Coordinates of C-alpha atoms in Angstrom, one line a residue:
X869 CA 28.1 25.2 47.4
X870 CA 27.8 29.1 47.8
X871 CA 31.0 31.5 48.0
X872 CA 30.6 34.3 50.2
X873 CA 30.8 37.2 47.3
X874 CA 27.7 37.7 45.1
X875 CA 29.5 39.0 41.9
X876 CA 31.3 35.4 42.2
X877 CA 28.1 33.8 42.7
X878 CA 26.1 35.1 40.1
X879 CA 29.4 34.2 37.2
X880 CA 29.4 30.9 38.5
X881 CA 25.3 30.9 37.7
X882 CA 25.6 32.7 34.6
X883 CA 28.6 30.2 33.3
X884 CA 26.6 27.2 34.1
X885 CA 23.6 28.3 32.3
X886 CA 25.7 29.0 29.2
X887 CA 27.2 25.5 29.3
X888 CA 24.0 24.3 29.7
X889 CA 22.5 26.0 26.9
X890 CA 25.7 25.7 25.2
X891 CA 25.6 21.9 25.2
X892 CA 21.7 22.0 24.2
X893 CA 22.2 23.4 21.1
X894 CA 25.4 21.2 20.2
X895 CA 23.6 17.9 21.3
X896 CA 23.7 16.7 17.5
X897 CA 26.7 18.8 16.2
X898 CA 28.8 15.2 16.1
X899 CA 25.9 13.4 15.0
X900 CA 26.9 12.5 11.2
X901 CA 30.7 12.1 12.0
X902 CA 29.5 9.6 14.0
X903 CA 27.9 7.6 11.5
X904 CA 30.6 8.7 8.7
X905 CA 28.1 10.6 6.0
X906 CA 29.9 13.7 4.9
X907 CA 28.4 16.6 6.7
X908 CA 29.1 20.6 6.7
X909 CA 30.3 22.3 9.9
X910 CA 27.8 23.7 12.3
X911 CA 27.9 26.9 14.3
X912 CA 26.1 27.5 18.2
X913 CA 22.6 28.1 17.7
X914 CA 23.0 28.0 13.7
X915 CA 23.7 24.0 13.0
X916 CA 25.2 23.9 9.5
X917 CA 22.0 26.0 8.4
X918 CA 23.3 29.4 8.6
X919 CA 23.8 30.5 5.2
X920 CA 19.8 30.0 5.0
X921 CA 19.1 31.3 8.0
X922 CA 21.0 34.3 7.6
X923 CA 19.2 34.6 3.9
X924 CA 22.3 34.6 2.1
X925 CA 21.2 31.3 0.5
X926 CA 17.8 29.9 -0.6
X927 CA 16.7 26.9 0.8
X928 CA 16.5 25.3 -2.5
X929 CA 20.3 26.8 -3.4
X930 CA 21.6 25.3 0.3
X931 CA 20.7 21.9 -0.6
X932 CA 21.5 22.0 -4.2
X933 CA 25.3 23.0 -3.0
X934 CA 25.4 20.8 -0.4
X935 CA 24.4 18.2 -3.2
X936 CA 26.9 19.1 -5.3
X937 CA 29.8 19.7 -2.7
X938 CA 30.1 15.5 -2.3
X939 CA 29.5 14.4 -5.8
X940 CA 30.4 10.8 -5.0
X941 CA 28.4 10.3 -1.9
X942 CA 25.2 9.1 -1.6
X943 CA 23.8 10.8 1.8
X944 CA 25.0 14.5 2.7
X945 CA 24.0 15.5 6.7
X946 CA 24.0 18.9 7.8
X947 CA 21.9 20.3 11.1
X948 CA 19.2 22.6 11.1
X949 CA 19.5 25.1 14.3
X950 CA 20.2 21.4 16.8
X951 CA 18.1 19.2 14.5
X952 CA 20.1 16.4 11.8
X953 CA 18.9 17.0 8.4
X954 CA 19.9 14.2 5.8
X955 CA 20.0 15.2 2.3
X956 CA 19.0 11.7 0.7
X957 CA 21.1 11.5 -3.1
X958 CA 20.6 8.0 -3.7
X959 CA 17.3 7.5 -6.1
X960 CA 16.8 3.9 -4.7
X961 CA 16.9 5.0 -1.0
X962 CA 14.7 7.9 -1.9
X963 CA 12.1 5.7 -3.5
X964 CA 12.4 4.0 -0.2
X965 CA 11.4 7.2 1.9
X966 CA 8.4 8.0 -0.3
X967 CA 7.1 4.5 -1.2
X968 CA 8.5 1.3 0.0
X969 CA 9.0 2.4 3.9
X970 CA 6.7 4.8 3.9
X971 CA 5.5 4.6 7.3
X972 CA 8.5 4.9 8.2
X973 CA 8.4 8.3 6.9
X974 CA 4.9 9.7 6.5
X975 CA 5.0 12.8 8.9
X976 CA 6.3 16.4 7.0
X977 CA 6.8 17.2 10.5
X978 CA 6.4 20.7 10.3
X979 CA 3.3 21.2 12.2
X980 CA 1.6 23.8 10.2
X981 CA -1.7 22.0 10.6
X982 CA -1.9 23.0 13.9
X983 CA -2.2 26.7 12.9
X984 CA -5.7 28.5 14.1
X985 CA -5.6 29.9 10.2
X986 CA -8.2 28.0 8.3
X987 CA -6.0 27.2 5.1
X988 CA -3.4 25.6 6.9
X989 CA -5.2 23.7 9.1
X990 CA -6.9 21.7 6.1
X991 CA -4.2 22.4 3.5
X992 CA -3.5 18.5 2.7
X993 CA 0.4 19.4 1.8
X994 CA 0.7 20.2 5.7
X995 CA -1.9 17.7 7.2
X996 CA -0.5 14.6 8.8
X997 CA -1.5 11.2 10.4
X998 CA -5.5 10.4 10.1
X999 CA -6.3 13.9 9.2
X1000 CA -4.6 13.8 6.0
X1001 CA -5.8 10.0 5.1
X1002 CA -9.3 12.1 5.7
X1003 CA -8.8 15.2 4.0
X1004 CA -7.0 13.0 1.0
X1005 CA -10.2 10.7 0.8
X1006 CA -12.5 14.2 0.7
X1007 CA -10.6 15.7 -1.8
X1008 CA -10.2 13.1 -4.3
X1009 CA -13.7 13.1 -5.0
X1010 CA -13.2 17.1 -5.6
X1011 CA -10.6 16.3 -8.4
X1012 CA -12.3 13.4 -10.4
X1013 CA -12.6 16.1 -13.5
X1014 CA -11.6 16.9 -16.5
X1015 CA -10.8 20.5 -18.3
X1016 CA -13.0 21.2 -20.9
X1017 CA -11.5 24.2 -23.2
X1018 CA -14.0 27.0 -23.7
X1019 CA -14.7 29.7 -25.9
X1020 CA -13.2 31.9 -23.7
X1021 CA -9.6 31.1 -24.0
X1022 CA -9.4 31.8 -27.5
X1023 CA -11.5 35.1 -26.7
X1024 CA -8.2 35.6 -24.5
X1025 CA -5.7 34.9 -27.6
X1026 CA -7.5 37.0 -30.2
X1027 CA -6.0 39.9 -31.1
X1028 CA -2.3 39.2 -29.9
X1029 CA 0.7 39.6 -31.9
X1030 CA 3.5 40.5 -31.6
X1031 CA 5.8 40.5 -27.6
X1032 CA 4.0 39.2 -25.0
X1033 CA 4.1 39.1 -21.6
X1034 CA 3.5 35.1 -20.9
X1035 CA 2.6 35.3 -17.2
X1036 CA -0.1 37.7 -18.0
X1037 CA -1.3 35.8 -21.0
X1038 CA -1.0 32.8 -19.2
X1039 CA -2.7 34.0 -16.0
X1040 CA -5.5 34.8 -17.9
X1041 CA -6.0 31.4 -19.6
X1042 CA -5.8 29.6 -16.3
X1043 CA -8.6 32.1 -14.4
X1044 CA -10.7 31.4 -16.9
X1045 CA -9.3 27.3 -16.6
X1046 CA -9.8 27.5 -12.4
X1047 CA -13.3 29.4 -12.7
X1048 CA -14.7 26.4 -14.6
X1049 CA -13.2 24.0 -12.8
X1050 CA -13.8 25.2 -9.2
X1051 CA -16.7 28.2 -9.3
X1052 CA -18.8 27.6 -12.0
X1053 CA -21.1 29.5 -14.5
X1054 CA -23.5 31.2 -11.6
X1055 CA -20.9 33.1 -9.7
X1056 CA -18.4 35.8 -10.7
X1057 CA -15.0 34.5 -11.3
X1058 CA -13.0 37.2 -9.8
X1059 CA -12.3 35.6 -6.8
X1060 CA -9.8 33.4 -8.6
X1061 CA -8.3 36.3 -9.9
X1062 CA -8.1 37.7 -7.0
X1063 CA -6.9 35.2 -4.9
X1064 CA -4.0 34.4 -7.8
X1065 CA -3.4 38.2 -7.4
X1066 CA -2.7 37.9 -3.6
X1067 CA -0.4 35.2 -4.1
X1068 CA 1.8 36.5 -6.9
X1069 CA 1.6 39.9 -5.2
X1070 CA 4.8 38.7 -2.4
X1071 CA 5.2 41.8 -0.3
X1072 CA 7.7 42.2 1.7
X1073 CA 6.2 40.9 4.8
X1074 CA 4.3 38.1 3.0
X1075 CA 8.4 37.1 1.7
X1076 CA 9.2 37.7 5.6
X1077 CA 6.1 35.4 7.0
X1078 CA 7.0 32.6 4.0
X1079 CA 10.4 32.4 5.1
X1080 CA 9.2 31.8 8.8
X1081 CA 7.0 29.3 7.7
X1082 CA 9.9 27.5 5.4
X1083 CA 12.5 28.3 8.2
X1084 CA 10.7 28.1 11.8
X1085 CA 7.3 26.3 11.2
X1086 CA 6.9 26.6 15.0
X1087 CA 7.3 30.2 15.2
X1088 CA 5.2 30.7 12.6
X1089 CA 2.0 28.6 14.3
X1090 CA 3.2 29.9 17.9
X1091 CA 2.8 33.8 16.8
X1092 CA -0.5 32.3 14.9
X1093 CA 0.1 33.7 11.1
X1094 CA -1.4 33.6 8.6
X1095 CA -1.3 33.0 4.9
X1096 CA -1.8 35.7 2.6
X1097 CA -5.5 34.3 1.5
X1098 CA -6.8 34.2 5.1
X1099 CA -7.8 38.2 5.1
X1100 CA -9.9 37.0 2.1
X1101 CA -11.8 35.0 3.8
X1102 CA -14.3 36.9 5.2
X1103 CA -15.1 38.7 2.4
X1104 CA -15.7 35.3 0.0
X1105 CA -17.1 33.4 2.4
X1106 CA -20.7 33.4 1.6
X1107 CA -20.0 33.9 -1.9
X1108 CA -18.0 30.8 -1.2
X1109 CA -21.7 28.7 -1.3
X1110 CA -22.7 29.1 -4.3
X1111 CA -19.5 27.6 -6.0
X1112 CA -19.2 24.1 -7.6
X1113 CA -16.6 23.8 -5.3
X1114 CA -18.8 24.0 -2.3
X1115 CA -21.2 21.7 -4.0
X1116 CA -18.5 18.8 -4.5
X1117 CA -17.2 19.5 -0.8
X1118 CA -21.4 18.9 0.4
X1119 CA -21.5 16.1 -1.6
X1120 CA -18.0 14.5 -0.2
X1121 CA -19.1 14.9 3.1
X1122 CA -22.5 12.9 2.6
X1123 CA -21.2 10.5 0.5
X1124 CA -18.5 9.5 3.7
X1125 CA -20.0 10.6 6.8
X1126 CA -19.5 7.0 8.7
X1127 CA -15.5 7.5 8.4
X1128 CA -15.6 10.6 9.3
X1129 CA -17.7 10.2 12.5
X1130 CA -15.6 7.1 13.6
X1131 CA -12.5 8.8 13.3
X1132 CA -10.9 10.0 15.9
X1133 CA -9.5 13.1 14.0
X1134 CA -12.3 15.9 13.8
X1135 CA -12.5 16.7 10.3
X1136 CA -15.8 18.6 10.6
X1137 CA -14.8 21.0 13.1
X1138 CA -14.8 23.7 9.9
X1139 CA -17.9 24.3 8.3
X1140 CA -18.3 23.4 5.0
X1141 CA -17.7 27.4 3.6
X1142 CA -14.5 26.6 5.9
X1143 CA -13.2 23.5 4.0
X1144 CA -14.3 24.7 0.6
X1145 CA -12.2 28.2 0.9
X1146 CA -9.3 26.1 2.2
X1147 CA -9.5 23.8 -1.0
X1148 CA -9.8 26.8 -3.2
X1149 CA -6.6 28.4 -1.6
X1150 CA -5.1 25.1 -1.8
X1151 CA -5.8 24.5 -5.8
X1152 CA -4.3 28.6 -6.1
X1153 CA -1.1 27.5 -3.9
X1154 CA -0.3 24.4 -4.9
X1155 CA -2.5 23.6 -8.1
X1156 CA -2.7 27.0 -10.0
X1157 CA 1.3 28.4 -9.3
X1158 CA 2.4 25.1 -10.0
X1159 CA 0.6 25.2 -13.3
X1160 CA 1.8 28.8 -14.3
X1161 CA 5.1 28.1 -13.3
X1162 CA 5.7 25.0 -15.7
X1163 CA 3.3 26.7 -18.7
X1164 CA 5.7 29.5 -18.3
X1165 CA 8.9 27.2 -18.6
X1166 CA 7.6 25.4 -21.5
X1167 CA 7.0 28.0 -23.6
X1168 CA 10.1 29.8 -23.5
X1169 CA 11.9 26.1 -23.5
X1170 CA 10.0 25.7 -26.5
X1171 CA 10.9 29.1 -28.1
X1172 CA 14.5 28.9 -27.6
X1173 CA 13.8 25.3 -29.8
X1174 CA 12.2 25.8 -32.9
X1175 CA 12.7 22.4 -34.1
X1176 CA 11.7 20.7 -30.7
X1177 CA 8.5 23.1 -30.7
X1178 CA 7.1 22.3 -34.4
X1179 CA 7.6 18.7 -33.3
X1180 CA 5.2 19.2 -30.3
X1181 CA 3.0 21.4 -32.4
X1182 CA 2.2 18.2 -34.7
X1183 CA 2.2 15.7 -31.9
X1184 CA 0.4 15.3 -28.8
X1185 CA 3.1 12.4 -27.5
X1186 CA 5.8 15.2 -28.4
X1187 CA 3.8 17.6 -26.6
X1188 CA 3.6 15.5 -23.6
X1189 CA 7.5 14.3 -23.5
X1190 CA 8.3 18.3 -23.5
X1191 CA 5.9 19.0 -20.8
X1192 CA 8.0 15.8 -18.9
X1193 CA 11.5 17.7 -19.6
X1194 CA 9.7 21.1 -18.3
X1195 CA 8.9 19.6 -14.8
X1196 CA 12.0 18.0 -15.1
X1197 CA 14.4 20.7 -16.3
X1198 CA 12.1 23.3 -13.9
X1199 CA 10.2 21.2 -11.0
X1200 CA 7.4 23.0 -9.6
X1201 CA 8.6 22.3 -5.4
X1202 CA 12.6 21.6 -5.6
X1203 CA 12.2 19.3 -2.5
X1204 CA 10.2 17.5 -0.4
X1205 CA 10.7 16.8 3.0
X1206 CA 9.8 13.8 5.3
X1207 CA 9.9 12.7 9.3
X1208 CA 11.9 9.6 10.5
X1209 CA 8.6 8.6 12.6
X1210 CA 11.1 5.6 14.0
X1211 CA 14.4 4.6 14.2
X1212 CA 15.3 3.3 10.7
X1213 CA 18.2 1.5 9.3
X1214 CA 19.3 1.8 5.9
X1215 CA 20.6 -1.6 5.3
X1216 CA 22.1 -0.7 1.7
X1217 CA 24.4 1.9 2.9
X1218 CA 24.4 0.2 6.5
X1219 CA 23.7 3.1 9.1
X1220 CA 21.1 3.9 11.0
X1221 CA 18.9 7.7 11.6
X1222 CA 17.0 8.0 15.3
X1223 CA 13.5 9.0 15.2
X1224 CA 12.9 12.4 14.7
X1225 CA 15.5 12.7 11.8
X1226 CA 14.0 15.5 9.2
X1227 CA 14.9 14.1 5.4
X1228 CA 15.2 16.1 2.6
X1229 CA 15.0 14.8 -0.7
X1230 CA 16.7 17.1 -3.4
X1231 CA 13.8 16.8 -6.5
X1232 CA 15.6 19.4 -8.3
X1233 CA 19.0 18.3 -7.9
X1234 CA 18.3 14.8 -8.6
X1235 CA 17.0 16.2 -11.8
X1236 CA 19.8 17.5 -13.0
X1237 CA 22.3 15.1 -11.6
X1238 CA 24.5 14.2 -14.6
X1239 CA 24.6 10.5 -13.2
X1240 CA 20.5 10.0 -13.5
X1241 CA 19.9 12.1 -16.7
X1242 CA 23.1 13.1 -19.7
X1243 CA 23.1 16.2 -20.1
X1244 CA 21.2 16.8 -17.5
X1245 CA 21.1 20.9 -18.0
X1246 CA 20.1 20.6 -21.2
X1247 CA 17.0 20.5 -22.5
X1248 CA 16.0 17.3 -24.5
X1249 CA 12.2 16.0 -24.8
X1250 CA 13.5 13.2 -26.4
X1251 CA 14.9 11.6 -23.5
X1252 CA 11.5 10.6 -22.4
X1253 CA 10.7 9.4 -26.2
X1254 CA 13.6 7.0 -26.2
X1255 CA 13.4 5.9 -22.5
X1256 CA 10.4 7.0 -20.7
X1257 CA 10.2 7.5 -16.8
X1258 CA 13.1 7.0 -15.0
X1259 CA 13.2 6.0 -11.3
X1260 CA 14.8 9.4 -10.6
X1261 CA 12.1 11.5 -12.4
X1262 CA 9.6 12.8 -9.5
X1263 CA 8.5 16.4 -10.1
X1264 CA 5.6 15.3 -8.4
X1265 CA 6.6 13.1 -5.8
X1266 CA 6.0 9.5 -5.0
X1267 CA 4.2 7.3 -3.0
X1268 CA 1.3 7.8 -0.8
X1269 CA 1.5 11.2 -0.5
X1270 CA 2.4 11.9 -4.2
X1271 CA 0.9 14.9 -5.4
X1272 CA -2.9 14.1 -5.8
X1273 CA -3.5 16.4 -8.7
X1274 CA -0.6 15.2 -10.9
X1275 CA -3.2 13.9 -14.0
X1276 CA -5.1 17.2 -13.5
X1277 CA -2.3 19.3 -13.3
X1278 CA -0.6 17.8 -16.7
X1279 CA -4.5 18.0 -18.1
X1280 CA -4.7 21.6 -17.7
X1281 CA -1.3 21.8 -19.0
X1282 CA -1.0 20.0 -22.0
X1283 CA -4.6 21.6 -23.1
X1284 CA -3.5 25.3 -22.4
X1285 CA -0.1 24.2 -24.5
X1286 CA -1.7 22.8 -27.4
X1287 CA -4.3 26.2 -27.6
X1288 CA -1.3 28.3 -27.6
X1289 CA 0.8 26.2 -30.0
X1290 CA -2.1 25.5 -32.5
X1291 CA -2.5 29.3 -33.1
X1292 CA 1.0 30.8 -32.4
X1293 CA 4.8 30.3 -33.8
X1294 CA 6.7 31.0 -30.5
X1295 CA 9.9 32.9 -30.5
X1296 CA 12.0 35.1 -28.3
X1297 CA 12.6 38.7 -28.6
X1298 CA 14.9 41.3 -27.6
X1299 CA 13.1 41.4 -23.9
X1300 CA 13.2 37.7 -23.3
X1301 CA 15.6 36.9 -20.3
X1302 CA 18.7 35.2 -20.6
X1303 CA 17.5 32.7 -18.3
X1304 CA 14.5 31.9 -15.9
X1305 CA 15.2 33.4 -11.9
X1306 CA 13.4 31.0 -10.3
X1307 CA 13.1 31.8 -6.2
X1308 CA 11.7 30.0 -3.4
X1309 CA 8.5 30.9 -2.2
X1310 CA 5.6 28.8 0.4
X1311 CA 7.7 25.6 -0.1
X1312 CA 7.3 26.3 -4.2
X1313 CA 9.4 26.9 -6.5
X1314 CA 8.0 31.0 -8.9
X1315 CA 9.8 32.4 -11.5
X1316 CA 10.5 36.1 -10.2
X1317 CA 11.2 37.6 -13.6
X1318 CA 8.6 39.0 -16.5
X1319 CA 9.3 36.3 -19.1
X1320 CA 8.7 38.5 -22.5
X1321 CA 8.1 36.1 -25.8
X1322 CA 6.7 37.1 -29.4
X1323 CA 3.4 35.4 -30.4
X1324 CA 2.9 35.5 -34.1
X1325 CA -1.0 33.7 -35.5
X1326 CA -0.3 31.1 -37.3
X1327 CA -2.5 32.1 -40.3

């Protein structure tokens, strides 16, 4: 039905399309009062996500006060843009997510390995379905190694005393760690330093292209950017050949070529320079911060504890239950996110989340959760003396798609530890922060602030 004046016509059109859109973007807004989980308000085109979206809160700070806002509950919902997010408290229905029902929840869902740049696409934190059963199966034969401590660390160590920088010191170490491990005697090792450079370097617009990627995944792949490593690419690519990593990544590939030609998923649509620069970037993102982050952490935990870091100086098992506070105290990735692949009921707590339900699973606020761990801010080794693992310690995940460099990772740390605490007393000085400022950054968790400590030889 038309009216006869146009102005009248055209408010009529434009007021429908608004409902229309209007009701689009509130589909979900009554979603969790529905199903009676406490949930935070939601705005038009916002959800309950704003303060993030906006920037006025981290991603890792929204969910942490969103987890401590309903202390008592054991699910918090919220929406992101039109989409329900659950935050999942509970550490039994969490170890349901990442183990027990797993294919229930399998998918990130984020669709990064879509993107045309070559360390997304095979970056195994993003892959999903049969690609990343593939890319999984490739690179665990990569990581079946060990760290062998050379010569050259303690060529990094002589000579200091006195205040140190620790991410410098510790940066150091771990190029000289990453070039054995991934490049090899033959070539020059720079390009780890380099590539660590690039990532710790966060411009402005690399800041402004993570929090796309963390924020609008889609937006990111649609506008095809790219990762800060990718304009490296070109220029270590055929250096990229000569690398044990390239050799391993050879080797993988003849040692399973029948599952990769029977699958479905072409894994082999990269050359093998392709797939070995995406692992290195991979081990930098996800192997080498990760490492820094919680080598960093220990040692000023450990300098703020005399007592605690004597004990660990003597011990390896004391050693190893610090490094267990560290990662629990300061977890490398604060959450992890999963998919509802199919409509799933959580018998327990007796409600049911619809397929294509994103989950987030609060690692760091678990952590810290007085119920799961006394004196949870506090930082007590001893607690893993006395009790061990507890169900609600993941700082690397769980499951299937549990971090697959975990007994590398605490290798490299525990070795780079013990160096340092052989030869140094640790102890803070007048330039040591108050406390770590930790920020969100490519799904990770960096410390943003130089972390000054005084090394003194232990003679």
């Amino acid at each position: 039905m038309f009216f006869e004046s146009f102005l009248l016509n055209l408010f009529i059109l434009l007021v429908l399309i608004f409902a229309l859109i209007f009701d689009y973007v509130t589909k979900f807004f009554s979603y969790w009062y529905i199903r009676h989980v406490p949930y935070k308000m939601s705005l038009p085109f916002f959800g309950s996500d704003y303060h993030r979206v906006l920037g006025l809160r981290s991603t890792t700070d929204e969910v942490n006060h969103l987890y401590s806002l309903y202390p008592k509950d054991k699910f918090v919902g919220c929406i992101k843009s039109r989409i329900p997010d659950l935050i999942v408290k509970d550490p039994d229905a969490v170890r349901k997510i990442l183990s027990t029902d797993f294919s229930n929840f399998h998918c990130r869902g984020l669709g990064l390995d879509k993107s045309r740049d070559v360390c997304l696409r095979n970056n195994l934190f993003y892959a999903e379905g049969e690609k990343w059963t593939l890319l999984r199966s490739r690179l665990e034969s990569v990581l079946n190694k060990s760290v062998d401590i050379q010569d050259g660390l303690h060529d990094c160590l002589s000579g200091i005393n006195g205040d140190t920088n620790v991410q410098q010191l510790l940066s150091e170490l771990l190029d000289i760690v990453f070039k054995d491990l991934l490049i090899g005697n033959n070539v020059e090792g720079s390009i780890i330093t380099c590539l660590r450079k690039e990532f710790e370097q966060r411009t402005l617009q690399d800041k402004l292209k993570s929090y796309l990627k963390d924020i609008f995944p889609s937006v990111y792949v649609l506008f095809n950017l790219s990762t800060p490593f990718s304009k490296l690419y070109n220029k270590y690519r055929n250096v990229i050949k000569d690398t044990k990593l390239y050799n391993d990544v050879k080797k993988a590939e003849m040692i399973s070529p029948y599952e990769v030609k029977n699958s479905k998923t072409k894994l082999n649509k990269d050359s093998a320079e392709d797939e070995a620069f995406s692992i290195l970037s991979l081990f930098i993102s996800e192997g080498y911060a990760p490492c820094l982050k919680v080598l960093t952490s220990l040692l000023y935990e450990l300098a703020k504890h005399p007592q605690i870091q004597e004990k660990a100086r003597r011990n390896n098992s004391a050693l190893n239950s610090a490094i267990k506070e560290t990662v629990r105290l300061h977890p490398p990735y604060s959450i992890i996110n999963r998919k509802c692949m199919k409509m799933y009921t959580f018998t327990k707590n007796d409600f049911l989340v619809d397929k294509g339900l994103t989950i987030s699973v609060p690692i760091e606020a678990i952590h810290k959760d007085e119920n799961n761990f006394k004196d949870g801010l506090s930082f007590k080794p001893e607690r893993f003396e006395n009790i061990g693992e507890s169900s609600s310690f993941l700082p690397f995940g769980l499951g299937p798609r549990k971090c697959i460099g975990e007994e590398l990772a605490m290798d490299i740390i525990q070795k780079v530890a013990n160096i340092i605490l052989k030869n140094f007393n640790i102890e803070p000085c007048e330039a040591t922060p108050e406390k770590l400022h930790v920020v969100d950054y490519n799904f990770a968790r960096v410390i943003d602030n130089v972390v000054w400590l005084r090394l003194k030889p232990i003679l």
